[in-house]
XYZ file of C-alpha atoms in Angstrom:
607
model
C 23.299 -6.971 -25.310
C 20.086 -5.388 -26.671
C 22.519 -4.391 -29.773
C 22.142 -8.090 -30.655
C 18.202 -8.602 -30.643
C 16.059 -6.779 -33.428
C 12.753 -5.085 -32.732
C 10.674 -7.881 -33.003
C 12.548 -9.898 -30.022
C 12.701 -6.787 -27.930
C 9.136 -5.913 -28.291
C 8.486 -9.698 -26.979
C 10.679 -9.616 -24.572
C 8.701 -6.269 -23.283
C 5.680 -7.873 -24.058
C 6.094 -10.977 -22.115
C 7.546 -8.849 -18.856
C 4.198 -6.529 -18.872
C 1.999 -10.065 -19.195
C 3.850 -10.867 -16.067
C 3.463 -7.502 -14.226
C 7.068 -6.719 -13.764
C 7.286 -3.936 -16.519
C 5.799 -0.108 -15.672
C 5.156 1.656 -18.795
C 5.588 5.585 -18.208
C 4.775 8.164 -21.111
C 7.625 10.803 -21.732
C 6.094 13.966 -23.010
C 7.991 15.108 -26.194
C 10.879 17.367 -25.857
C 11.652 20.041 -28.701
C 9.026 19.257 -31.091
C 9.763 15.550 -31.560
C 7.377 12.769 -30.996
C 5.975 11.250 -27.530
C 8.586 8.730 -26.066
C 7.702 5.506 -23.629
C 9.848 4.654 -20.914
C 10.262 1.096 -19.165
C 11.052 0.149 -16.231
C 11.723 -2.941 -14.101
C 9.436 -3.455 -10.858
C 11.445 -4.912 -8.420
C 8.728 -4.989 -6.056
C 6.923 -6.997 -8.463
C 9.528 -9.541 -9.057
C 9.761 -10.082 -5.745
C 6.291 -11.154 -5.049
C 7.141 -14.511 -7.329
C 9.078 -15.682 -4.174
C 5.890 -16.127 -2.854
C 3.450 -17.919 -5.223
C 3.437 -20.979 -3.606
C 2.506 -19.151 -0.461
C -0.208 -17.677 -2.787
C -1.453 -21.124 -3.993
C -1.550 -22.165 -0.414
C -3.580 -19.473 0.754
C -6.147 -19.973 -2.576
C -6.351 -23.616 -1.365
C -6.858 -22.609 2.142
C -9.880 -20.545 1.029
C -11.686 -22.114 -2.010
C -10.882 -25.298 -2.213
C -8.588 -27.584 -4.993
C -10.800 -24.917 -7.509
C -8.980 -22.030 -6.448
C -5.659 -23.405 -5.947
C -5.967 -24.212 -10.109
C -7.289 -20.745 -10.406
C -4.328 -18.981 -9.036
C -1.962 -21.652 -10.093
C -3.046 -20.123 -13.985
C -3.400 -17.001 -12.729
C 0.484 -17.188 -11.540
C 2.055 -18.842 -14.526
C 0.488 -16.800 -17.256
C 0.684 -13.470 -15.440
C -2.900 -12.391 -16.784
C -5.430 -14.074 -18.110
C -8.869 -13.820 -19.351
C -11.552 -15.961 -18.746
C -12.602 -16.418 -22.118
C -9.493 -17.985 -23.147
C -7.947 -19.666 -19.764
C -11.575 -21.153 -18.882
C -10.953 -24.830 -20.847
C -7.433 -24.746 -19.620
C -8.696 -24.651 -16.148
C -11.429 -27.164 -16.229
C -8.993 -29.757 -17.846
C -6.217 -28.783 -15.037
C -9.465 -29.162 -12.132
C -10.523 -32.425 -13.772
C -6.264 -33.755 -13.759
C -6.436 -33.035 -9.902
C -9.560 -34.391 -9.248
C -8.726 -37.931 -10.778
C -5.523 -37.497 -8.891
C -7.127 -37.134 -5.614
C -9.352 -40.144 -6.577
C -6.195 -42.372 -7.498
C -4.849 -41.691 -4.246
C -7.681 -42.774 -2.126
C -8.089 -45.808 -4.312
C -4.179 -46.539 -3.744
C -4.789 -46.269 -0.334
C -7.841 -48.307 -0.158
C -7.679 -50.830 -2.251
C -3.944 -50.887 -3.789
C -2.925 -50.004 -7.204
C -4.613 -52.212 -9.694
C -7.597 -50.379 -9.217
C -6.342 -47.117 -9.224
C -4.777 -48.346 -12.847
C -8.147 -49.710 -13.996
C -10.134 -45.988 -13.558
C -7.442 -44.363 -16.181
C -9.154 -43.782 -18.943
C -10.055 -40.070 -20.832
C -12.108 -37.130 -19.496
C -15.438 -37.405 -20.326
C -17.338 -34.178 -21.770
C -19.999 -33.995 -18.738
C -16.918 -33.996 -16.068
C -15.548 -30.782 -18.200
C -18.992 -29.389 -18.253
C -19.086 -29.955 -14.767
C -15.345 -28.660 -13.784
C -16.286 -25.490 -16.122
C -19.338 -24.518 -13.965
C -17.285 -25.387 -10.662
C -13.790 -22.594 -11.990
C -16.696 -20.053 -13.211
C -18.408 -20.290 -9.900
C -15.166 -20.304 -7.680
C -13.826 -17.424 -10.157
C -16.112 -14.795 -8.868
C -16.028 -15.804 -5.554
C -12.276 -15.592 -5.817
C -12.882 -11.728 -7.408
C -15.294 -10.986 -4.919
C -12.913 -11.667 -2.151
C -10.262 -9.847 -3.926
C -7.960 -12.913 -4.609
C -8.213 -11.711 -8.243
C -8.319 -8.195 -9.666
C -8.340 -6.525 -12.989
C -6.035 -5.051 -14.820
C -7.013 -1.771 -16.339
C -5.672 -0.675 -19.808
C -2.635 1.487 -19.775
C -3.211 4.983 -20.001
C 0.113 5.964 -22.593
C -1.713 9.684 -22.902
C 0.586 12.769 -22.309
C 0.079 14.566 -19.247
C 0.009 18.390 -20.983
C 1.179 21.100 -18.667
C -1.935 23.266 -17.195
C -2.777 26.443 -18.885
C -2.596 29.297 -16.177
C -6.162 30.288 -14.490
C -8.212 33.187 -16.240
C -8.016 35.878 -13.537
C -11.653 37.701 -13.210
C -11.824 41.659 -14.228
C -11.927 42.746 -11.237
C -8.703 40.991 -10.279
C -7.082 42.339 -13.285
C -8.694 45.362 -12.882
C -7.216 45.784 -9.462
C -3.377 44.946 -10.328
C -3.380 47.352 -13.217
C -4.782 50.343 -10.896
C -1.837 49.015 -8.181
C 0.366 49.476 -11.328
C -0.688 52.774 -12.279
C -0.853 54.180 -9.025
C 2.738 53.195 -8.647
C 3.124 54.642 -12.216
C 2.005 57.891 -10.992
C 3.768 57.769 -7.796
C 7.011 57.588 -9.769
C 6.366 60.185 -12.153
C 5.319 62.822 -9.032
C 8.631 61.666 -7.549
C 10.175 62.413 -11.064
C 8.186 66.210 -10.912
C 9.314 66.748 -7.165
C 13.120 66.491 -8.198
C 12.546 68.825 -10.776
C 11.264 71.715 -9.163
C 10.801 73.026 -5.295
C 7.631 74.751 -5.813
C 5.243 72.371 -7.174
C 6.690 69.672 -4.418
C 5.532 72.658 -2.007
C 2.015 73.136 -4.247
C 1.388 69.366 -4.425
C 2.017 68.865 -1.093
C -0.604 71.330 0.409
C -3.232 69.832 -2.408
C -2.818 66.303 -0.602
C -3.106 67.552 2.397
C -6.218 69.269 1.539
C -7.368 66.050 -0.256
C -7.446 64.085 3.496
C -3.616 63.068 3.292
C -1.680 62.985 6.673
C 0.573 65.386 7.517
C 3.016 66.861 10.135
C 2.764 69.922 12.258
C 5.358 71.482 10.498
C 3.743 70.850 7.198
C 5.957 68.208 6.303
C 3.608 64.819 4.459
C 4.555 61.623 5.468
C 5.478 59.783 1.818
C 4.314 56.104 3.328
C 0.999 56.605 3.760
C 0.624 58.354 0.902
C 2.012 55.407 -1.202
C 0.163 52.723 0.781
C -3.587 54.990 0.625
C -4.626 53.682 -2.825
C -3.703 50.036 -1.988
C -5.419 49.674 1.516
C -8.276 47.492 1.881
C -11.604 48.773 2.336
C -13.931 46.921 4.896
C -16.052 45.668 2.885
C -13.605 44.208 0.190
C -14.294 40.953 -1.146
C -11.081 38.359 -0.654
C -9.499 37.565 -3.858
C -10.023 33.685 -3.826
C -14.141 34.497 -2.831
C -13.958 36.469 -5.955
C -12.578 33.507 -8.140
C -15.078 31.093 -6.714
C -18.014 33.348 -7.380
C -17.145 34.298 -10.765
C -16.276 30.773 -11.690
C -19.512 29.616 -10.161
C -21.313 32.604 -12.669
C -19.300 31.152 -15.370
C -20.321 27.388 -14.704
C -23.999 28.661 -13.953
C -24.608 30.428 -17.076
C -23.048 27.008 -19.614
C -24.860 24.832 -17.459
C -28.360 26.344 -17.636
C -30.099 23.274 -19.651
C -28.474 20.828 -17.441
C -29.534 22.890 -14.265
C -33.260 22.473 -15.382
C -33.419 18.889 -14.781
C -32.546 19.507 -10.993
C -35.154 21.920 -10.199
C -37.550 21.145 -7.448
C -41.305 20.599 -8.566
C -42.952 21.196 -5.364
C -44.227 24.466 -3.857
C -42.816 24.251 -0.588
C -39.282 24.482 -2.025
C -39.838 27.531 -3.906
C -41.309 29.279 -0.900
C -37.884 28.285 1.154
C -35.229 30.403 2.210
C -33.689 32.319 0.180
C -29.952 30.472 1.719
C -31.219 27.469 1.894
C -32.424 27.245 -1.402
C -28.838 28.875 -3.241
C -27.660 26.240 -0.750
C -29.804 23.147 -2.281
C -29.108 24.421 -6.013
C -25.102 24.471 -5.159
C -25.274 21.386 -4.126
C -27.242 20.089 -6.610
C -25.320 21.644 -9.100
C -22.266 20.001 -8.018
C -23.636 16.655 -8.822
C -23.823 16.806 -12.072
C -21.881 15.243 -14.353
C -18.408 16.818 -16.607
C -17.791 13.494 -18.792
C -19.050 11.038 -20.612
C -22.715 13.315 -21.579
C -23.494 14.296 -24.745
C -24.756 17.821 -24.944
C -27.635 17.305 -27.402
C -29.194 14.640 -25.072
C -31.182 16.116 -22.105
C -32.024 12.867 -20.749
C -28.744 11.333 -19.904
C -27.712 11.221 -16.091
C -23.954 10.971 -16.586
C -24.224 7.409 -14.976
C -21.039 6.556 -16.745
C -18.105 8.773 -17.071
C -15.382 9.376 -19.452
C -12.827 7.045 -17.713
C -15.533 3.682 -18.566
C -17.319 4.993 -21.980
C -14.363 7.238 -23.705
C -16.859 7.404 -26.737
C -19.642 8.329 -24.764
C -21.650 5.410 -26.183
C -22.083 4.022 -22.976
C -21.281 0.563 -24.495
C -20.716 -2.135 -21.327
C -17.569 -4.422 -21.887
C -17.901 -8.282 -21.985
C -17.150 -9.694 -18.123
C -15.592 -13.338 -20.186
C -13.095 -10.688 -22.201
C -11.983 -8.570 -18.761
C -8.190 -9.059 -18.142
C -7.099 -10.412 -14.615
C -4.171 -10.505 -12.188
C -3.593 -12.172 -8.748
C -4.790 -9.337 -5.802
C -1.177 -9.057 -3.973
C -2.880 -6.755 -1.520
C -5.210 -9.211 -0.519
C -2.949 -11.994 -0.479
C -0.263 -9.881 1.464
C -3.227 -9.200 3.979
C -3.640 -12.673 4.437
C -0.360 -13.515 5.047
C 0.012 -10.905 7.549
C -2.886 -12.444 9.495
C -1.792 -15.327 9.385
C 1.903 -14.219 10.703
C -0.386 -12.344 13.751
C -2.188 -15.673 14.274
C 1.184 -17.375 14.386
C 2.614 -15.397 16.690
C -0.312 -15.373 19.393
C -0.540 -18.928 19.083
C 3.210 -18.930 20.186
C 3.534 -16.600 22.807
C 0.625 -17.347 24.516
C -1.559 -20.304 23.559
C -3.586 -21.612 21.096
C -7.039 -19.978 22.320
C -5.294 -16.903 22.216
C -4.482 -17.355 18.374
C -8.265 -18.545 17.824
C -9.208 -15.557 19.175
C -7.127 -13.199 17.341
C -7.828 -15.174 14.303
C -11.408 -14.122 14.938
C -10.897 -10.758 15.134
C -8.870 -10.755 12.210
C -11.676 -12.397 10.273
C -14.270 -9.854 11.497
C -12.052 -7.274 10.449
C -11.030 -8.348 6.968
C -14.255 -7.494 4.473
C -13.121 -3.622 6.032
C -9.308 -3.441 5.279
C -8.405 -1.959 2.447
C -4.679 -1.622 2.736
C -2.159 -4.450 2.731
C -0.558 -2.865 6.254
C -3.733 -1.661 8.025
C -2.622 -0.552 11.661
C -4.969 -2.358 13.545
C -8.178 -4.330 12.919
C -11.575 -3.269 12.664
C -13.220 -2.617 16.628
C -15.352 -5.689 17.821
C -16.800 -6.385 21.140
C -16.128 -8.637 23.551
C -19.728 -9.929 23.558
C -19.399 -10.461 19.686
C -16.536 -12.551 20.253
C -18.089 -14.755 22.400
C -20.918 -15.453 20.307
C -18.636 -16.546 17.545
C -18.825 -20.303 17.364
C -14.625 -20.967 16.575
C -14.173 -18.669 19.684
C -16.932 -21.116 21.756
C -15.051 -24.218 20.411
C -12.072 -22.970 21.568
C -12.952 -22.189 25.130
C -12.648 -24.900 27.604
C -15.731 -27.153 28.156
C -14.843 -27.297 31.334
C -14.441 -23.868 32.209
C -17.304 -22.220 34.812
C -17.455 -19.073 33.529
C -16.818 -19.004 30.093
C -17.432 -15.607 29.507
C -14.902 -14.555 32.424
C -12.839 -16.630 30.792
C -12.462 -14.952 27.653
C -12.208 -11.406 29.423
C -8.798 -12.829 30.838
C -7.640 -14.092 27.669
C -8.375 -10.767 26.481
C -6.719 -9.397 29.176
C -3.447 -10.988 28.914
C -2.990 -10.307 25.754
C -2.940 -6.824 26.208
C -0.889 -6.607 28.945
C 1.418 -8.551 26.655
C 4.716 -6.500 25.940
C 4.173 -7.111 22.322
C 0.833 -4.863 22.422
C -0.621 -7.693 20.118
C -4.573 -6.018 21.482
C -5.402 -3.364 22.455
C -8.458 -1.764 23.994
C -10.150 0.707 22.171
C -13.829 1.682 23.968
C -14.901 0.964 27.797
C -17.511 -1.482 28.198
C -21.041 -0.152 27.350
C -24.561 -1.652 29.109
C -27.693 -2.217 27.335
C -30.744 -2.593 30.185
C -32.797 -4.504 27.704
C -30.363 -7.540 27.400
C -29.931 -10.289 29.927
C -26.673 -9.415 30.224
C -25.852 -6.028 29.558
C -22.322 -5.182 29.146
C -20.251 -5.542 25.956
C -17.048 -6.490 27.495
C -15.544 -2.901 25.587
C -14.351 -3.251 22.219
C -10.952 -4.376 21.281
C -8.620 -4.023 18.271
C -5.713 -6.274 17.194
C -2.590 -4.102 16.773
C -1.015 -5.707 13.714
C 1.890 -2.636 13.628
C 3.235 -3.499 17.193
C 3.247 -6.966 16.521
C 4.990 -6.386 12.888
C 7.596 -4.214 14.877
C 7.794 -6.855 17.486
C 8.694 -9.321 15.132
C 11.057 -7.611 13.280
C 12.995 -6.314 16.361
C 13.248 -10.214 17.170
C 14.407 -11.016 13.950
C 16.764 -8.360 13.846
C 18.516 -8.954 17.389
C 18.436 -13.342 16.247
C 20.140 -12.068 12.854
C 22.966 -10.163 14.440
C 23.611 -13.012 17.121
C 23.783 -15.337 14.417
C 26.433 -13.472 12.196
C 28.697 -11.290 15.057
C 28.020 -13.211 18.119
C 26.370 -12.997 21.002
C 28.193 -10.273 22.406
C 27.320 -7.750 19.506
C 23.563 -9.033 20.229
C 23.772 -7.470 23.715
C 25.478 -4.150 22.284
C 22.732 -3.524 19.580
C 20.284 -4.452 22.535
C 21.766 -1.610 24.443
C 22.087 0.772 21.546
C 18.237 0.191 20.896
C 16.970 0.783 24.545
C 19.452 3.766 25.580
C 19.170 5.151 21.883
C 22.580 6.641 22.268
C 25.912 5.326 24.429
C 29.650 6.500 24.235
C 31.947 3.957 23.866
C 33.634 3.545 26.961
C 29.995 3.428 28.930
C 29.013 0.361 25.947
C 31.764 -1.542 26.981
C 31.122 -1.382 30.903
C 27.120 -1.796 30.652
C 27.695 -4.912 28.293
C 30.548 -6.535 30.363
C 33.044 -6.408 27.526
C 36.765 -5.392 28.239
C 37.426 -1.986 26.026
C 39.300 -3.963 23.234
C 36.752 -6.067 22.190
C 34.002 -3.499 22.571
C 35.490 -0.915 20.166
C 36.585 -3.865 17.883
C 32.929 -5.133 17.501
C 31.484 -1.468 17.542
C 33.387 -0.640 14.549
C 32.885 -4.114 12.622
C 29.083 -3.598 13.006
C 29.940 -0.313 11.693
C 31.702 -0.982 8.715
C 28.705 -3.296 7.759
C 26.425 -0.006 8.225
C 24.286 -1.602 11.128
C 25.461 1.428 13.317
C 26.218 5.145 13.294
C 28.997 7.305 14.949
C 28.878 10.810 15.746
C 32.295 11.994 17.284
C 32.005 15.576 19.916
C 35.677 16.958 19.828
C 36.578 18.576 23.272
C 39.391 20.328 21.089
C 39.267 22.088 17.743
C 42.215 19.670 16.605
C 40.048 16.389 17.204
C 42.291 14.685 18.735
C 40.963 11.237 19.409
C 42.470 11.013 23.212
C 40.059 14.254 24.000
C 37.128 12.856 21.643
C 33.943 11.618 22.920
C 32.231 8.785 20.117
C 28.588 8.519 20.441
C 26.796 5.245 19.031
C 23.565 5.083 18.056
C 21.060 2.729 16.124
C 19.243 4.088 12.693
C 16.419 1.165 13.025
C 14.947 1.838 9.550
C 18.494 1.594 8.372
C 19.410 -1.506 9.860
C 16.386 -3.420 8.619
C 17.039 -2.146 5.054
C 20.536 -3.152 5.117
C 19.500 -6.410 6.681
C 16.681 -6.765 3.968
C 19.341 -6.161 0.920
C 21.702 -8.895 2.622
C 18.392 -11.362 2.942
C 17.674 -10.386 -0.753
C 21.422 -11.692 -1.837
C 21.403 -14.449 -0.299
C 18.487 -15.477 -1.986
C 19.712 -14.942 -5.262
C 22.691 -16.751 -4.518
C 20.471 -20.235 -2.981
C 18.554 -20.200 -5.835
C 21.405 -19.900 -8.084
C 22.502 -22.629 -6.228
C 19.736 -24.940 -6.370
C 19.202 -24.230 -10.009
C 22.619 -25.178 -10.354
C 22.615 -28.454 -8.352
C 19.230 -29.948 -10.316
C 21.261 -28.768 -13.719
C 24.133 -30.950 -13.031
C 22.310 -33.978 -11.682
C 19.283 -33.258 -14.686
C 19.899 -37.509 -15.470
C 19.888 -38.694 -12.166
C 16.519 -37.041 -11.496
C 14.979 -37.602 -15.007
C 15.053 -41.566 -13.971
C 14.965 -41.460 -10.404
C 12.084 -44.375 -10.449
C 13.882 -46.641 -12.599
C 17.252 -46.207 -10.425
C 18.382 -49.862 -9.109
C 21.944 -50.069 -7.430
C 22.780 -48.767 -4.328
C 25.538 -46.208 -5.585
C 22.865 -44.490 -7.731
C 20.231 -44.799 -4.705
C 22.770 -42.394 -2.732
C 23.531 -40.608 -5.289
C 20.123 -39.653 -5.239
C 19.291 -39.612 -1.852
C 21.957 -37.036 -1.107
C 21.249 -34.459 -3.782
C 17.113 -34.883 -2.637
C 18.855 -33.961 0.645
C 20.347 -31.168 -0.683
C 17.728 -29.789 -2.326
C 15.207 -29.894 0.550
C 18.063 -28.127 2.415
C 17.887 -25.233 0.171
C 14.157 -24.729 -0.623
C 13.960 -24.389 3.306
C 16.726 -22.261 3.824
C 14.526 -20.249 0.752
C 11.403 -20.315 2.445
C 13.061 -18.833 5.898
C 14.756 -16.204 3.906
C 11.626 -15.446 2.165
C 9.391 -14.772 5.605
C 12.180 -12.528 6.494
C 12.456 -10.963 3.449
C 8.460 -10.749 3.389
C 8.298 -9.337 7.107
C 11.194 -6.489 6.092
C 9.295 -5.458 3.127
C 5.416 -6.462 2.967
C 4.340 -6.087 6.633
């Protein structure tokens, strides 16, 4: 295939995957003398997040308005942008849904001949205006982390590390080991030569302090192992590196250490610790990159990574590239998925209170699959005013009332909160207890969920029968086949004959425990057992599939009827009408079949 394209199209085609963030350039150091190589490769994890842009254009609406859903709708369809270049694109695509919004209020207010009468072209001062509205909502958007920026690649080499300059002494050491061991070899070499200078040399180490036997005879390990032992005062070898590096470092640093010397007399008349102690400290601060050496008065504010020149030169903000923040997005989602699923389970306080939590704890995540949420108090909660609104107005005790809620919720099976500090009491405030602090445990309720999903997914494609075994399997972690069949209520048959086609499909694992060393299967005991993290990635792959093949699908179905929805306002008879009405049908049967095998997908791999 790539046989058929010449460089230019390929290095398009690579072009246009890295503007969409689905291409990771590696650098191949060279091999034999030849030049540096680049390698490609496909992120998968990457393509997979384009299932979810409209989820992503959602959210951005959710949060900033109709300004950031055209923000992240450019965002999405270009792959990166700049500012500089995507700003009048935006502003015309903000001004297009504003007069859209306007022509359906009008429709609805006062029908459509007044919609029709307001269409006329965008003024200048309604760009100017839509201009000031993207910039404003575009750094709100990177402030939140909706947005981030794309470094530059870094294509340099990664050169193997020369091998550490051992200090003298070190060396000095392992060559005395290695002549001592020299010289033990050559007296062993004299001894076999001749009886009486063994006899001779053995009474002059003896004299010398060397151990030896009544009977005169010296004992040949400690003499080898007296030149090597440690004295008690020996310095450690790595203490040796660290001070003689430090001497090193100490003596090319001496004009930089001049800057960081105290002026005051009361440090100079310190300690003598304490004051090796402040200059070590000190001395660690300052900078390795991005200084010149003939300038004593730069601070080494900026380092090598941001000024490679060392000029120190700032880059233009309007000329920075930028990409849609998946792990802030991701985050989002997976709050909202916790939300969803106290809201369900319990009620729908219980979900503004989560939701709450979640919100306290979001400007301190920093990972898309944080644990738990940040800690917040019960007291905090119930000064939040979506937590107040929530509460009944009827309610005598509102504050009791929320310590239940609280309460049920962790005494939920899920774990969805959890308690993470008893409840402290301030004697200056009216009321003085916190409540304790409480955490929302986002893993459990992941876990929960995809145990759910996993048990619904198995009923759906084996039965309800192979439900309950895999229910079993998970909860006694391991079961022989004959005790399977009588704890789920299945007649031996069947049992084995749904064990094994859950096997084949890799859901489950066998271990067979021969009583015999022939293994004969009549004196065999088979142990089944559940790999979880197997399961859900087999379960994932299967999810993945049949994605590919519904959107294959759909593809194919608006290919085929292209005509029938190119002039689906001008259609007339009936026959066309159905026509038409059917394949909509279709199609909205697919895109939601999509969107449930998405969240699955989403909650195998992204939660």
């Amino acid at each position: 295939m790539l046989c058929c394209l010449f460089g230019v199209q390929i290095k398009c085609a690579l072009l246009k995957l890295l503007q969409h963030n689905v291409l990771d350039v590696t650098p191949v150091a060279a091999i034999r003398g030849g030049a540096p190589t680049v390698a490609y490769n496909i992120n998968v994890q990457e393509a997979l997040y384009r299932l979810r842009f409209p989820k992503f254009i959602e959210l951005a609406k959710g949060m900033f308005g109709v300004e950031g859903e055209v923000i992240m709708e450019e965002v999405l369809v270009q792959g990166r942008v700049r500012m500089d270049q995507s700003l009048e694109t935006m502003a015309y695509n903000l001004a297009e849904q504003r007069r859209q919004d306007q022509k359906q209020k009008a429709q609805e207010a006062e029908g459509d001949q007044a919609a029709a009468a307001e269409d006329d072209d965008i003024s200048e001062e309604e760009l100017d205006e839509c201009r000031h509205l993207v910039q404003e909502a575009f750094v709100e958007m990177a402030k939140k982390r909706y947005i981030s920026r794309v470094h530059p690649l870094d294509l340099k080499v990664v050169e193997p590390e020369e091998g550490p300059e051992f200090p003298a002494s070190i060396m000095g050491r392992g060559q005395d080991k290695g002549a001592t061991s020299n010289l033990n070899s050559k007296s062993a070499a004299a001894a076999a030569a001749g009886g009486g200078g063994n006899a001779s040399s053995a009474n002059g180490a003896n004299k010398n302090g060397k151990a030896a036997g009544e009977d005169g005879i010296t004992v040949r390990g400690k003499k080898r192992k007296a030149p090597s032992a440690p004295s008690g005062n020996a310095i450690p070898v790595e203490l040796q590196m660290i001070l003689e590096a430090d001497e090193a470092a100490r003596k090319g640093n001496d004009d930089s250490e001049a800057e960081w010397e105290p002026n005051s007399a009361s440090s100079s008349t310190s300690s003598g610790r304490g004051s090796k102690r402040k200059k070590n400290s000190k001395r660690a601060k300052l900078p390795t990159r991005g200084t010149s050496s003939g300038d004593g008065t730069t601070c080494g504010e900026t380092s090598g990574e941001d000024a490679p020149d060392g000029s120190g030169a700032t880059t233009d903000e309007r000329s920075l590239v930028w990409r849609f923040g998946v792990t802030q997005l991701l985050r989002d989602l997976r709050h909202k998925a916790c939300i969803k699923f106290a809201t369900e389970n319990i009620n729908a306080v219980a979900g503004v209170i989560v939701e709450a939590m979640l919100q306290h704890s979001s400007p301190r995540e920093r990972e898309k699959d944080e644990p738990t949420s940040f800690p917040v108090s019960a007291r905090d909660l119930f000064e939040m005013e979506s937590v107040k609104k929530a509460l009944p107005s009827e309610a005598n005790n509102p504050w009791r009332l929320l310590l239940n809620y609280i309460m049920v919720m962790c005494r939920d099976k899920s774990g969805m909160v959890m308690k993470v500090s008893q409840e402290a009491f301030d004697p200056t405030q009216a009321r003085s207890g916190d409540g304790g602090q409480y955490v929302v445990h986002m893993q459990k309720i992941v876990e929960f969920l995809q145990q759910a999903t996993t048990r619904a997914y198995i009923q759906d494609k084996y039965g309800v029968a192979s439900a309950r075994i895999v229910r079993l399997l998970m909860e006694k972690r391991q079961l022989e086949q004959k005790t399977i069949g009588e704890l789920a209520l299945l007649p031996s048959n069947d049992a084995r004959h749904r064990l094994y086609e859950l096997y084949t499909d890799k859901l489950l694992k066998m271990q067979e425990i021969p009583k015999r060393a022939d293994h004969n299967p009549a004196f065999t005991f088979f142990c089944w057992s559940v790999d979880v993290p197997q399961m859900q990635t087999r379960i994932a792959e299967r999810v993945q599939d049949s994605l590919c093949r519904l959107r294959r699908r759909r593809k194919f179905e608006a290919e085929e009827n292209k005509e029938l929805i190119a002039r689906s306002e001008q259609l007339v008879e009936a026959n066309d009408l159905d026509k038409f009405d059917k394949l909509s049908r279709s199609l909205d049967r697919l895109d939601r079949a999509i969107i449930h095998l998405d969240g699955m997908l989403m909650l195998y791999r992204d939660f």
